[in-house]
Amino acid sequence: MSVLSSLPTLPAAQEPGKTINGKRVRVPPRVTLGEITPNNVGTLKKLNLCLFPVSYSDRFYRDVLDLEITPEEYSKLVFYQDIAVGSIVSRLEPISTPAPTSISASVVPPSTSSAPVASSSSSTPAPPAPNGTTTEAHGEPSKLYIMTLGVLSPYRRQGLASKLVQHVIQEAEASLALAPAPVAAEEPASKKTKGEEKDAKEKKKEEKEEVSKPRARVESLYLHVQVSNDEAKRFWEKHGFEVTVGHRSQLLPQDRASGCVGAREEDCRSLGLRQRTDDGG
Amino acid sequence: MAPRKKPSAKAPVKPAAAAQATAQPQPIVPAPKGPVDNRALPKKESELFRQVLQLYETKQFTTGLKTVNQILENFPDHGESLAMKGIFLSCTGQKPLGYETVKRGVAKDSGSHIVWHVYALILRADKNFEEALKCYKKAVAIEPDSMSLMNDLAMLSVHLRYYAEYAAARLSILRSQPRVRRNWVYLAVAQHLAGQHWEADRTLTHFEKMLRDVPDREYEYGEILMYHAMVLEESGDLERTLEFLSEQSGQIVDRTAYSVQRAHILLKLGRLEAADWAWEVILEENPDSYEYIKASVLAKGADCDAKTEEGRAKAVEILDKLAEKYPRSLAIRRISLELVSGADFRTRAFTYLTNALSKGIPSVFADIKSLYTDKEKCQIIGELAEAFRQGLEEKGNFGAAEDDDTVESSTTYLWTLYFLAQHHSALSNHSAALSLLSLASTHTPSLPELHMLRARVLKRAGDEVGAMNAMQEARELDGQDRFLNSKCAKYLVRAEKIKEAEEVLGLFTKKDAPSPLEDLIDMQCLWILEEEAKSFIRQNNHALALKRYHQIFKTFHDIEEDQYDFHSYCIRKGTLRAYIQLLRYNDTLRSHPSYVAGAKGAIEIYLRLHDDPSSIQPPALTNGEAEEERKRLEEEEKRVREKKEREEKDRLEAERIEREKKLSKQVAKDKGKKVADKKPEPEKEVDDEPAFDLDPRGLQLLKAEEPLVEALKFLRPLQKEAPKEVETWFLTFEIAMRREKYLQALRALRSAYALSPSHPSLRPLITRFAVLVRSSSFASTQNEFVTSTISTELPELLGGLELEQFVVDGLQKSEGAEQVLGAARSMLELRGKDGEKKEVEELVFQLLREEVAVKVKPTLDGLRLLNSFSSPRADEYRQLASQRFPLARVFKTAEELAALDAKAEVKSEDQAGKEVVEE
């Protein structure tokens, strides 16, 4: 089952839900993001049960609700006309902890000059860090592992997954903006569509709330996709991710790549994709 | 409801009443009338008596008791002191003794208004309003000038609906206190309630003139004016009302109520032009109100409820114009759907439904369901929905135009499937509904409505367990939805999982409540009591079912009692129109469906207890429960014992003090004073102990000595407040027959006949009555008046037919499952216990014929009817029913059910067996 929505023809920042397979939607639906809470985690379970060929353990859902492990800004449900139809769940990992050993060994260190693929045709400096935050170190440098991303099949090809991913990327950028970055980080531009403006507002709101507690600096994002899933690969590349390496799935015995992988046979290969969010890192 | 202010049982005395008691001139001077009595006290004692009244006012009951005892020591026959002693006793937890003492006081000095007042106070504290009112009347007769006595009397009269007396009391209060503004309003309301509209009008007019310098647009004054208009309109003088409204328009603040009332009156007076204009303005404010739309159409000379073809066409024409003017109003278009038919209906329904489905309005089916009484419309809607589904599947849109290349959003298809499933479910096509829902679930499994609907379809198909599981699934999708939570609990109760249901409910009830159910009862939640009672009956636990029914009874009792506080509150707040509505609502309070159902359930259990006590056994308690019950009884005994000991101790203490006092009176008195000085704060009342449920399992209720008397307690309010419910008269009949009150039974039948002559339950009752009456023993045991009345009135109920003919006539007329069942029951009554049952069986089997649209419940009733006379064909019937309703659990044998549940378990394990990933 192909789980990652990917829309090669769709511009990255298009408002979601305007078209289905290129056809205009008569009355465009309302698409919004929402938090995952103890009250609606049942909805996430239900979605995952349908989206992924494996079922996740109770521990997965406990972790989803643990804001230390999966901060709310990186895990969201997407609502289509107020019905939850997809989700993204990402986990925060300290950068010091080794990623699965084989991956870290094979990961190509990010080049300092190249901007992320596809999504950054132009670059703008990051917004200046608010006063007072520069002197204080904000959280430890972290990386974000996108565990699952999925949208129910009738709702694909409408830009919902892109909205989810872009939200997470923006949040990650925001976490850097808060940090005492010695060099202004180069950020991928966000096109000013209505939806993103709204996101930016949300982001600012969150920033305000976050001022008191240190927010982890997300310096990179990574995930796994199945080697054979070209559609998914294209999707992630469009959002600025680079293929770092292909490796054997037995390196991930616990099937991390479950968001993308349909099987765990010996010869199934996964790709590590990584996005730089900070060229100083 | 307004604030749930419980009349507090702990403070039986309203401050006003107590103040009155103290303000009375002390009876030092003998009463002018009557023989020279023993009321007058010497100076010292009368001083003490004054203290006593003060102590009562400040609620120092124990000290008061001691002080009053000092008076009684010397004047043991002093009636007023005895009465005061009685109320102190009653307030310190010795109610029976208190009552006795007060009565002794009354006997000693029945010419004193104080004793009657005190008697009234303790009766009123016990909510014995009728008796309290009598005492107040006595007190007022003796002391007609006491305003607060009069006030209390008035409150009780209005509470008990003695409106004429209320008006008289208010008039006399106003006469003595004409400067108190509120008294004018009180009087007007009283006159209005007593039907003296003209007098009320005069009072209000006078009152309005009296008020000077009313600030502009003062709300309270505006309310008085609106109330005045209400009185005028109810008096029937519409012209005057209209005049009044236009004169006072500037001062009325509630503009909506003002315009609506005015527009209604214009319409009633037939001034269509003015009415049309008035309604246009109102409609502008809210074009989605059915009331406004229908009135507007009336004002334009048409009628939305027209019966003729032309009338309907005219109404549609006007509605279309309105729809043009208010394109966003769905209500206007919805009303037109009622009036059109055929191709026109199809076009309009297309627009109406596509709009709703594309917007994703979940309730659209509930909205249009009432159109299904028209078979043609039902069919058209089904066809349309099916076409939508095809269009959406093939082209992604509703398929109206060929060249349309826009598509609908993905949820439109989902809502279409949901709608179509509801359509099939409404036509009892359960399997089609379920397969549509499974398709929709594959499309979007995260929509709770889908699982809820699946639960409802399964419920209708008779699978309570499947329904419960589906509802659980829905609830898990959204844990903060209270509606889902309650629904889920309800479905759990229907599958007899009461404990689990209460746990689910506990997620939303107050955390510090003793239990979720207690909290819900406290919040006057009725459905859970009703559902649990039904479940307990299914589980053969009639004790707890009865308990729940009594809790429903109590809830309604509380609602009625809560009214008491509003008689003064609403006047004070000036919410007069709402107050009148409150009183009128309370007059028909017990016609609430929950009370009717609760009373029916309770009465049926009491009837069974009466007919065959052995058929209802108290539930077997499990070991744990029995232990609990034993402990509870022990505790209760201990409580009673301790109370007795305490009372005994108090008595000894009092005696000891008295003895000491006798030894040295002066010293004792000083001491008593000191004690009183030391403890100015109100003493702890013994009644403060938390209310203790003496019978949490309803076991005592089941031991009722006279079940019919208990049943009557549930019936009486029904007769008074729900005479329009046919069920009231069926229950009246059942009880009257058992009490051998045959004229009452006849009257009940006549009332039921007047309400619903072709009600399926009526024919069997008439048959039973007629069979009894024609029996040879009947005439000999009844007096002539009874027999002659019956013989003149029964023929009308039988439709002028002989009894046999009447029953056969019922068979021929029977259409629809309920009527068939009614005919079968009627036949069974005719044949009697030992008669031939073949025809009855034949009739019951007719229920299962293809062409009879039958649901699970009547089919089950048929099975019960067969079982009631141990029909040999019962099992055959059950099997047939099981084929007709393959999902229904009630028609399955125990083995079949066990196999079914085992299968379900395997299936759920299969699902869980899906590879689990440890992340």
PDB file of N, CA, C and O in Angstrom, chain A residues 20 23-26 39 42-43 46-47 49-50 52-55 57 59 80-81 83-84 91 152 154-155 158 254 256 264, chain B residues 358-359 395 405-411 414-415 443-447 451 473 476-480 914-919:
ATOM      1  N   ILE A  20      -8.672  17.965  -6.931  1.00  0.00           N
ATOM      2  CA  ILE A  20      -8.468  16.538  -6.733  1.00  0.00           C
ATOM      3  C   ILE A  20      -8.051  15.990  -8.086  1.00  0.00           C
ATOM      4  O   ILE A  20      -8.794  16.114  -9.061  1.00  0.00           O
ATOM      5  N   LYS A  23      -8.570  18.207 -10.932  1.00  0.00           N
ATOM      6  CA  LYS A  23      -9.898  18.762 -11.209  1.00  0.00           C
ATOM      7  C   LYS A  23     -10.282  19.728 -10.105  1.00  0.00           C
ATOM      8  O   LYS A  23     -10.030  19.457  -8.928  1.00  0.00           O
ATOM      9  N   ARG A  24     -10.910  20.812 -10.509  1.00  0.00           N
ATOM     10  CA  ARG A  24     -11.270  21.832  -9.542  1.00  0.00           C
ATOM     11  C   ARG A  24     -12.383  21.325  -8.617  1.00  0.00           C
ATOM     12  O   ARG A  24     -13.350  20.715  -9.081  1.00  0.00           O
ATOM     13  N   VAL A  25     -12.232  21.580  -7.345  1.00  0.00           N
ATOM     14  CA  VAL A  25     -13.285  21.197  -6.402  1.00  0.00           C
ATOM     15  C   VAL A  25     -14.307  22.325  -6.350  1.00  0.00           C
ATOM     16  O   VAL A  25     -13.956  23.485  -6.191  1.00  0.00           O
ATOM     17  N   ARG A  26     -15.579  21.934  -6.535  1.00  0.00           N
ATOM     18  CA  ARG A  26     -16.628  22.951  -6.650  1.00  0.00           C
ATOM     19  C   ARG A  26     -16.674  23.838  -5.410  1.00  0.00           C
ATOM     20  O   ARG A  26     -16.633  25.054  -5.508  1.00  0.00           O
ATOM     21  N   ASN A  39      -7.733  12.666  24.297  1.00  0.00           N
ATOM     22  CA  ASN A  39      -9.121  12.442  23.917  1.00  0.00           C
ATOM     23  C   ASN A  39      -9.288  11.989  22.474  1.00  0.00           C
ATOM     24  O   ASN A  39     -10.266  11.347  22.147  1.00  0.00           O
ATOM     25  N   GLY A  42      -7.600   8.014  20.044  1.00  0.00           N
ATOM     26  CA  GLY A  42      -8.336   6.904  19.440  1.00  0.00           C
ATOM     27  C   GLY A  42      -8.493   7.097  17.948  1.00  0.00           C
ATOM     28  O   GLY A  42      -8.473   6.130  17.175  1.00  0.00           O
ATOM     29  N   THR A  43      -8.651   8.345  17.530  1.00  0.00           N
ATOM     30  CA  THR A  43      -8.766   8.634  16.102  1.00  0.00           C
ATOM     31  C   THR A  43      -7.454   8.313  15.397  1.00  0.00           C
ATOM     32  O   THR A  43      -7.448   7.728  14.315  1.00  0.00           O
ATOM     33  N   LYS A  46      -7.217   4.650  14.953  1.00  0.00           N
ATOM     34  CA  LYS A  46      -8.091   4.204  13.878  1.00  0.00           C
ATOM     35  C   LYS A  46      -7.462   4.486  12.525  1.00  0.00           C
ATOM     36  O   LYS A  46      -7.441   3.629  11.640  1.00  0.00           O
ATOM     37  N   LEU A  47      -6.890   5.669  12.360  1.00  0.00           N
ATOM     38  CA  LEU A  47      -6.264   6.026  11.089  1.00  0.00           C
ATOM     39  C   LEU A  47      -5.082   5.108  10.812  1.00  0.00           C
ATOM     40  O   LEU A  47      -4.952   4.561   9.718  1.00  0.00           O
ATOM     41  N   LEU A  49      -4.485   2.207  11.881  1.00  0.00           N
ATOM     42  CA  LEU A  49      -4.925   0.842  11.623  1.00  0.00           C
ATOM     43  C   LEU A  49      -5.246   0.669  10.141  1.00  0.00           C
ATOM     44  O   LEU A  49      -5.007  -0.388   9.553  1.00  0.00           O
ATOM     45  N   CYS A  50      -5.805   1.709   9.533  1.00  0.00           N
ATOM     46  CA  CYS A  50      -6.180   1.609   8.128  1.00  0.00           C
ATOM     47  C   CYS A  50      -5.012   1.934   7.214  1.00  0.00           C
ATOM     48  O   CYS A  50      -4.916   1.423   6.110  1.00  0.00           O
ATOM     49  N   PHE A  52      -1.547   1.789   7.765  1.00  0.00           N
ATOM     50  CA  PHE A  52      -0.282   1.076   7.766  1.00  0.00           C
ATOM     51  C   PHE A  52      -0.515  -0.409   7.927  1.00  0.00           C
ATOM     52  O   PHE A  52      -1.424  -0.832   8.634  1.00  0.00           O
ATOM     53  N   PRO A  53       0.333  -1.158   7.300  1.00  0.00           N
ATOM     54  CA  PRO A  53       0.121  -2.612   7.309  1.00  0.00           C
ATOM     55  C   PRO A  53       0.491  -3.249   8.644  1.00  0.00           C
ATOM     56  O   PRO A  53       0.229  -4.414   8.851  1.00  0.00           O
ATOM     57  N   VAL A  54       1.098  -2.483   9.518  1.00  0.00           N
ATOM     58  CA  VAL A  54       1.432  -3.056  10.824  1.00  0.00           C
ATOM     59  C   VAL A  54       0.650  -2.283  11.860  1.00  0.00           C
ATOM     60  O   VAL A  54       0.235  -1.158  11.629  1.00  0.00           O
ATOM     61  N   SER A  55       0.413  -2.901  13.027  1.00  0.00           N
ATOM     62  CA  SER A  55      -0.265  -2.104  14.045  1.00  0.00           C
ATOM     63  C   SER A  55       0.735  -1.740  15.120  1.00  0.00           C
ATOM     64  O   SER A  55       1.606  -2.519  15.486  1.00  0.00           O
ATOM     65  N   SER A  57       2.189  -0.565  18.785  1.00  0.00           N
ATOM     66  CA  SER A  57       1.949  -1.019  20.149  1.00  0.00           C
ATOM     67  C   SER A  57       1.370   0.127  20.977  1.00  0.00           C
ATOM     68  O   SER A  57       1.385   1.285  20.569  1.00  0.00           O
ATOM     69  N   ARG A  59       2.659   1.332  23.409  1.00  0.00           N
ATOM     70  CA  ARG A  59       3.751   2.212  23.798  1.00  0.00           C
ATOM     71  C   ARG A  59       3.895   3.360  22.805  1.00  0.00           C
ATOM     72  O   ARG A  59       4.160   4.499  23.188  1.00  0.00           O
ATOM     73  N   TYR A  80     -10.133  17.457   7.465  1.00  0.00           N
ATOM     74  CA  TYR A  80     -10.708  17.829   6.179  1.00  0.00           C
ATOM     75  C   TYR A  80     -12.192  17.998   6.428  1.00  0.00           C
ATOM     76  O   TYR A  80     -12.870  17.049   6.804  1.00  0.00           O
ATOM     77  N   GLN A  81     -12.712  19.172   6.321  1.00  0.00           N
ATOM     78  CA  GLN A  81     -14.104  19.441   6.712  1.00  0.00           C
ATOM     79  C   GLN A  81     -14.378  18.909   8.114  1.00  0.00           C
ATOM     80  O   GLN A  81     -15.386  18.233   8.351  1.00  0.00           O
ATOM     81  N   ILE A  83     -13.157  16.481   9.652  1.00  0.00           N
ATOM     82  CA  ILE A  83     -12.981  15.043   9.876  1.00  0.00           C
ATOM     83  C   ILE A  83     -11.488  14.738   9.801  1.00  0.00           C
ATOM     84  O   ILE A  83     -10.817  15.151   8.852  1.00  0.00           O
ATOM     85  N   ALA A  84     -10.972  14.011  10.795  1.00  0.00           N
ATOM     86  CA  ALA A  84      -9.553  13.683  10.789  1.00  0.00           C
ATOM     87  C   ALA A  84      -9.287  12.660   9.698  1.00  0.00           C
ATOM     88  O   ALA A  84      -9.907  11.600   9.673  1.00  0.00           O
ATOM     89  N   ARG A  91       9.309  12.254  16.301  1.00  0.00           N
ATOM     90  CA  ARG A  91       9.919  12.084  17.626  1.00  0.00           C
ATOM     91  C   ARG A  91      11.184  12.924  17.699  1.00  0.00           C
ATOM     92  O   ARG A  91      11.953  12.995  16.742  1.00  0.00           O
ATOM     93  N   LEU A 152      -5.531   9.258   4.451  1.00  0.00           N
ATOM     94  CA  LEU A 152      -6.456   8.245   3.921  1.00  0.00           C
ATOM     95  C   LEU A 152      -6.559   8.381   2.401  1.00  0.00           C
ATOM     96  O   LEU A 152      -6.576   9.494   1.870  1.00  0.00           O
ATOM     97  N   PRO A 154      -8.809   8.292   0.008  1.00  0.00           N
ATOM     98  CA  PRO A 154      -9.702   9.186  -0.749  1.00  0.00           C
ATOM     99  C   PRO A 154      -9.304  10.652  -0.647  1.00  0.00           C
ATOM    100  O   PRO A 154      -9.820  11.466  -1.403  1.00  0.00           O
ATOM    101  N   TYR A 155      -8.402  10.968   0.263  1.00  0.00           N
ATOM    102  CA  TYR A 155      -8.060  12.371   0.480  1.00  0.00           C
ATOM    103  C   TYR A 155      -6.665  12.704  -0.035  1.00  0.00           C
ATOM    104  O   TYR A 155      -6.123  13.751   0.264  1.00  0.00           O
ATOM    105  N   GLN A 158      -4.369  15.955  -2.736  1.00  0.00           N
ATOM    106  CA  GLN A 158      -5.006  17.244  -2.504  1.00  0.00           C
ATOM    107  C   GLN A 158      -4.120  18.144  -1.646  1.00  0.00           C
ATOM    108  O   GLN A 158      -4.550  19.163  -1.140  1.00  0.00           O
ATOM    109  N   GLN A 254      13.588  -2.922  14.305  1.00  0.00           N
ATOM    110  CA  GLN A 254      12.275  -2.634  14.876  1.00  0.00           C
ATOM    111  C   GLN A 254      11.366  -1.942  13.868  1.00  0.00           C
ATOM    112  O   GLN A 254      10.337  -1.417  14.212  1.00  0.00           O
ATOM    113  N   ARG A 256      11.512   0.772  11.865  1.00  0.00           N
ATOM    114  CA  ARG A 256      11.263   2.201  11.985  1.00  0.00           C
ATOM    115  C   ARG A 256      10.550   2.753  10.773  1.00  0.00           C
ATOM    116  O   ARG A 256       9.816   3.715  10.850  1.00  0.00           O
ATOM    117  N   ARG A 264       8.851  -6.674   5.766  1.00  0.00           N
ATOM    118  CA  ARG A 264      10.140  -6.649   6.434  1.00  0.00           C
ATOM    119  C   ARG A 264      11.048  -7.753   5.916  1.00  0.00           C
ATOM    120  O   ARG A 264      11.794  -8.339   6.670  1.00  0.00           O
TER     121      ARG A 264
ATOM    122  N   SER B 358     -23.075  18.347   0.239  1.00  0.00           N
ATOM    123  CA  SER B 358     -21.799  18.939  -0.109  1.00  0.00           C
ATOM    124  C   SER B 358     -21.259  19.774   1.052  1.00  0.00           C
ATOM    125  O   SER B 358     -20.054  19.829   1.283  1.00  0.00           O
ATOM    126  N   LYS B 359     -22.167  20.369   1.797  1.00  0.00           N
ATOM    127  CA  LYS B 359     -21.720  21.089   2.991  1.00  0.00           C
ATOM    128  C   LYS B 359     -21.324  20.133   4.106  1.00  0.00           C
ATOM    129  O   LYS B 359     -20.612  20.498   5.022  1.00  0.00           O
ATOM    130  N   LYS B 395     -17.906  10.023 -11.612  1.00  0.00           N
ATOM    131  CA  LYS B 395     -17.375  11.295 -12.118  1.00  0.00           C
ATOM    132  C   LYS B 395     -16.889  12.230 -11.015  1.00  0.00           C
ATOM    133  O   LYS B 395     -16.316  13.279 -11.293  1.00  0.00           O
ATOM    134  N   ASP B 405     -17.199  19.581 -15.197  1.00  0.00           N
ATOM    135  CA  ASP B 405     -15.964  18.879 -14.857  1.00  0.00           C
ATOM    136  C   ASP B 405     -15.394  19.302 -13.511  1.00  0.00           C
ATOM    137  O   ASP B 405     -14.257  19.005 -13.194  1.00  0.00           O
ATOM    138  N   THR B 406     -16.199  20.008 -12.703  1.00  0.00           N
ATOM    139  CA  THR B 406     -15.754  20.216 -11.334  1.00  0.00           C
ATOM    140  C   THR B 406     -16.076  18.955 -10.538  1.00  0.00           C
ATOM    141  O   THR B 406     -16.876  18.121 -10.958  1.00  0.00           O
ATOM    142  N   VAL B 407     -15.420  18.827  -9.425  1.00  0.00           N
ATOM    143  CA  VAL B 407     -15.692  17.662  -8.585  1.00  0.00           C
ATOM    144  C   VAL B 407     -16.129  18.138  -7.207  1.00  0.00           C
ATOM    145  O   VAL B 407     -15.930  19.291  -6.833  1.00  0.00           O
ATOM    146  N   GLU B 408     -16.736  17.196  -6.462  1.00  0.00           N
ATOM    147  CA  GLU B 408     -17.127  17.486  -5.090  1.00  0.00           C
ATOM    148  C   GLU B 408     -15.968  17.126  -4.173  1.00  0.00           C
ATOM    149  O   GLU B 408     -15.148  16.262  -4.508  1.00  0.00           O
ATOM    150  N   SER B 409     -15.910  17.751  -3.017  1.00  0.00           N
ATOM    151  CA  SER B 409     -14.839  17.394  -2.096  1.00  0.00           C
ATOM    152  C   SER B 409     -15.047  15.963  -1.607  1.00  0.00           C
ATOM    153  O   SER B 409     -16.142  15.416  -1.686  1.00  0.00           O
ATOM    154  N   SER B 410     -13.969  15.377  -1.112  1.00  0.00           N
ATOM    155  CA  SER B 410     -14.000  13.943  -0.815  1.00  0.00           C
ATOM    156  C   SER B 410     -15.040  13.568   0.215  1.00  0.00           C
ATOM    157  O   SER B 410     -15.514  12.432   0.245  1.00  0.00           O
ATOM    158  N   THR B 411     -15.393  14.494   1.095  1.00  0.00           N
ATOM    159  CA  THR B 411     -16.342  14.125   2.147  1.00  0.00           C
ATOM    160  C   THR B 411     -17.773  14.039   1.620  1.00  0.00           C
ATOM    161  O   THR B 411     -18.618  13.425   2.258  1.00  0.00           O
ATOM    162  N   LEU B 414     -18.721  10.596   1.200  1.00  0.00           N
ATOM    163  CA  LEU B 414     -18.885   9.978   2.519  1.00  0.00           C
ATOM    164  C   LEU B 414     -20.273  10.285   3.101  1.00  0.00           C
ATOM    165  O   LEU B 414     -20.984   9.386   3.556  1.00  0.00           O
ATOM    166  N   TRP B 415     -20.668  11.549   3.046  1.00  0.00           N
ATOM    167  CA  TRP B 415     -21.973  11.921   3.613  1.00  0.00           C
ATOM    168  C   TRP B 415     -23.109  11.331   2.795  1.00  0.00           C
ATOM    169  O   TRP B 415     -24.185  11.054   3.318  1.00  0.00           O
ATOM    170  N   HIS B 443     -13.813   4.069   3.476  1.00  0.00           N
ATOM    171  CA  HIS B 443     -13.474   5.381   2.924  1.00  0.00           C
ATOM    172  C   HIS B 443     -12.874   6.267   4.009  1.00  0.00           C
ATOM    173  O   HIS B 443     -11.773   6.778   3.866  1.00  0.00           O
ATOM    174  N   THR B 444     -13.585   6.433   5.106  1.00  0.00           N
ATOM    175  CA  THR B 444     -13.118   7.299   6.194  1.00  0.00           C
ATOM    176  C   THR B 444     -13.463   6.673   7.539  1.00  0.00           C
ATOM    177  O   THR B 444     -14.557   6.884   8.053  1.00  0.00           O
ATOM    178  N   PRO B 445     -12.572   5.884   8.086  1.00  0.00           N
ATOM    179  CA  PRO B 445     -12.921   5.176   9.331  1.00  0.00           C
ATOM    180  C   PRO B 445     -12.966   6.090  10.543  1.00  0.00           C
ATOM    181  O   PRO B 445     -13.435   5.684  11.597  1.00  0.00           O
ATOM    182  N   SER B 446     -12.497   7.321  10.385  1.00  0.00           N
ATOM    183  CA  SER B 446     -12.347   8.169  11.568  1.00  0.00           C
ATOM    184  C   SER B 446     -13.560   9.039  11.848  1.00  0.00           C
ATOM    185  O   SER B 446     -13.506   9.896  12.714  1.00  0.00           O
ATOM    186  N   LEU B 447     -14.661   8.826  11.131  1.00  0.00           N
ATOM    187  CA  LEU B 447     -15.855   9.643  11.369  1.00  0.00           C
ATOM    188  C   LEU B 447     -16.755   8.948  12.398  1.00  0.00           C
ATOM    189  O   LEU B 447     -17.315   7.891  12.127  1.00  0.00           O
ATOM    190  N   HIS B 451     -19.905   5.056  12.967  1.00  0.00           N
ATOM    191  CA  HIS B 451     -19.998   3.980  13.954  1.00  0.00           C
ATOM    192  C   HIS B 451     -21.276   4.109  14.776  1.00  0.00           C
ATOM    193  O   HIS B 451     -21.883   3.111  15.161  1.00  0.00           O
ATOM    194  N   GLU B 473     -16.750   1.916  19.784  1.00  0.00           N
ATOM    195  CA  GLU B 473     -15.777   2.331  18.776  1.00  0.00           C
ATOM    196  C   GLU B 473     -15.914   3.823  18.487  1.00  0.00           C
ATOM    197  O   GLU B 473     -14.924   4.537  18.368  1.00  0.00           O
ATOM    198  N   GLU B 476     -14.496   5.926  21.348  1.00  0.00           N
ATOM    199  CA  GLU B 476     -13.044   5.972  21.448  1.00  0.00           C
ATOM    200  C   GLU B 476     -12.427   6.974  20.480  1.00  0.00           C
ATOM    201  O   GLU B 476     -11.296   7.402  20.647  1.00  0.00           O
ATOM    202  N   LEU B 477     -13.180   7.330  19.442  1.00  0.00           N
ATOM    203  CA  LEU B 477     -12.639   8.296  18.478  1.00  0.00           C
ATOM    204  C   LEU B 477     -12.600   9.704  19.063  1.00  0.00           C
ATOM    205  O   LEU B 477     -11.793  10.517  18.647  1.00  0.00           O
ATOM    206  N   ASP B 478     -13.496   9.986  19.968  1.00  0.00           N
ATOM    207  CA  ASP B 478     -13.520  11.337  20.524  1.00  0.00           C
ATOM    208  C   ASP B 478     -13.911  11.292  21.997  1.00  0.00           C
ATOM    209  O   ASP B 478     -15.085  11.250  22.340  1.00  0.00           O
ATOM    210  N   GLY B 479     -12.898  11.283  22.841  1.00  0.00           N
ATOM    211  CA  GLY B 479     -13.137  11.097  24.267  1.00  0.00           C
ATOM    212  C   GLY B 479     -13.761  12.292  24.955  1.00  0.00           C
ATOM    213  O   GLY B 479     -14.198  12.189  26.085  1.00  0.00           O
ATOM    214  N   GLN B 480     -13.804  13.458  24.277  1.00  0.00           N
ATOM    215  CA  GLN B 480     -14.347  14.595  25.009  1.00  0.00           C
ATOM    216  C   GLN B 480     -15.748  14.947  24.556  1.00  0.00           C
ATOM    217  O   GLN B 480     -16.250  16.017  24.871  1.00  0.00           O
ATOM    218  N   LYS B 914      -2.938  -8.792  14.244  1.00  0.00           N
ATOM    219  CA  LYS B 914      -2.153  -8.049  13.261  1.00  0.00           C
ATOM    220  C   LYS B 914      -0.826  -7.680  13.913  1.00  0.00           C
ATOM    221  O   LYS B 914      -0.778  -7.278  15.074  1.00  0.00           O
ATOM    222  N   GLU B 915       0.197  -7.797  13.133  1.00  0.00           N
ATOM    223  CA  GLU B 915       1.529  -7.619  13.654  1.00  0.00           C
ATOM    224  C   GLU B 915       1.662  -6.373  14.542  1.00  0.00           C
ATOM    225  O   GLU B 915       1.313  -5.276  14.129  1.00  0.00           O
ATOM    226  N   VAL B 916       2.130  -6.577  15.722  1.00  0.00           N
ATOM    227  CA  VAL B 916       2.299  -5.432  16.605  1.00  0.00           C
ATOM    228  C   VAL B 916       3.749  -4.983  16.551  1.00  0.00           C
ATOM    229  O   VAL B 916       4.667  -5.783  16.622  1.00  0.00           O
ATOM    230  N   VAL B 917       3.913  -3.706  16.384  1.00  0.00           N
ATOM    231  CA  VAL B 917       5.275  -3.193  16.291  1.00  0.00           C
ATOM    232  C   VAL B 917       5.643  -2.518  17.595  1.00  0.00           C
ATOM    233  O   VAL B 917       4.935  -1.653  18.073  1.00  0.00           O
ATOM    234  N   GLU B 918       6.727  -2.934  18.141  1.00  0.00           N
ATOM    235  CA  GLU B 918       7.225  -2.223  19.318  1.00  0.00           C
ATOM    236  C   GLU B 918       8.076  -1.079  18.818  1.00  0.00           C
ATOM    237  O   GLU B 918       9.118  -1.286  18.201  1.00  0.00           O
ATOM    238  N   GLU B 919       7.624   0.067  19.055  1.00  0.00           N
ATOM    239  CA  GLU B 919       8.417   1.208  18.555  1.00  0.00           C
ATOM    240  C   GLU B 919       9.369   1.675  19.635  1.00  0.00           C
ATOM    241  O   GLU B 919       8.966   1.812  20.774  1.00  0.00           O
TER     242      GLU B 919
END
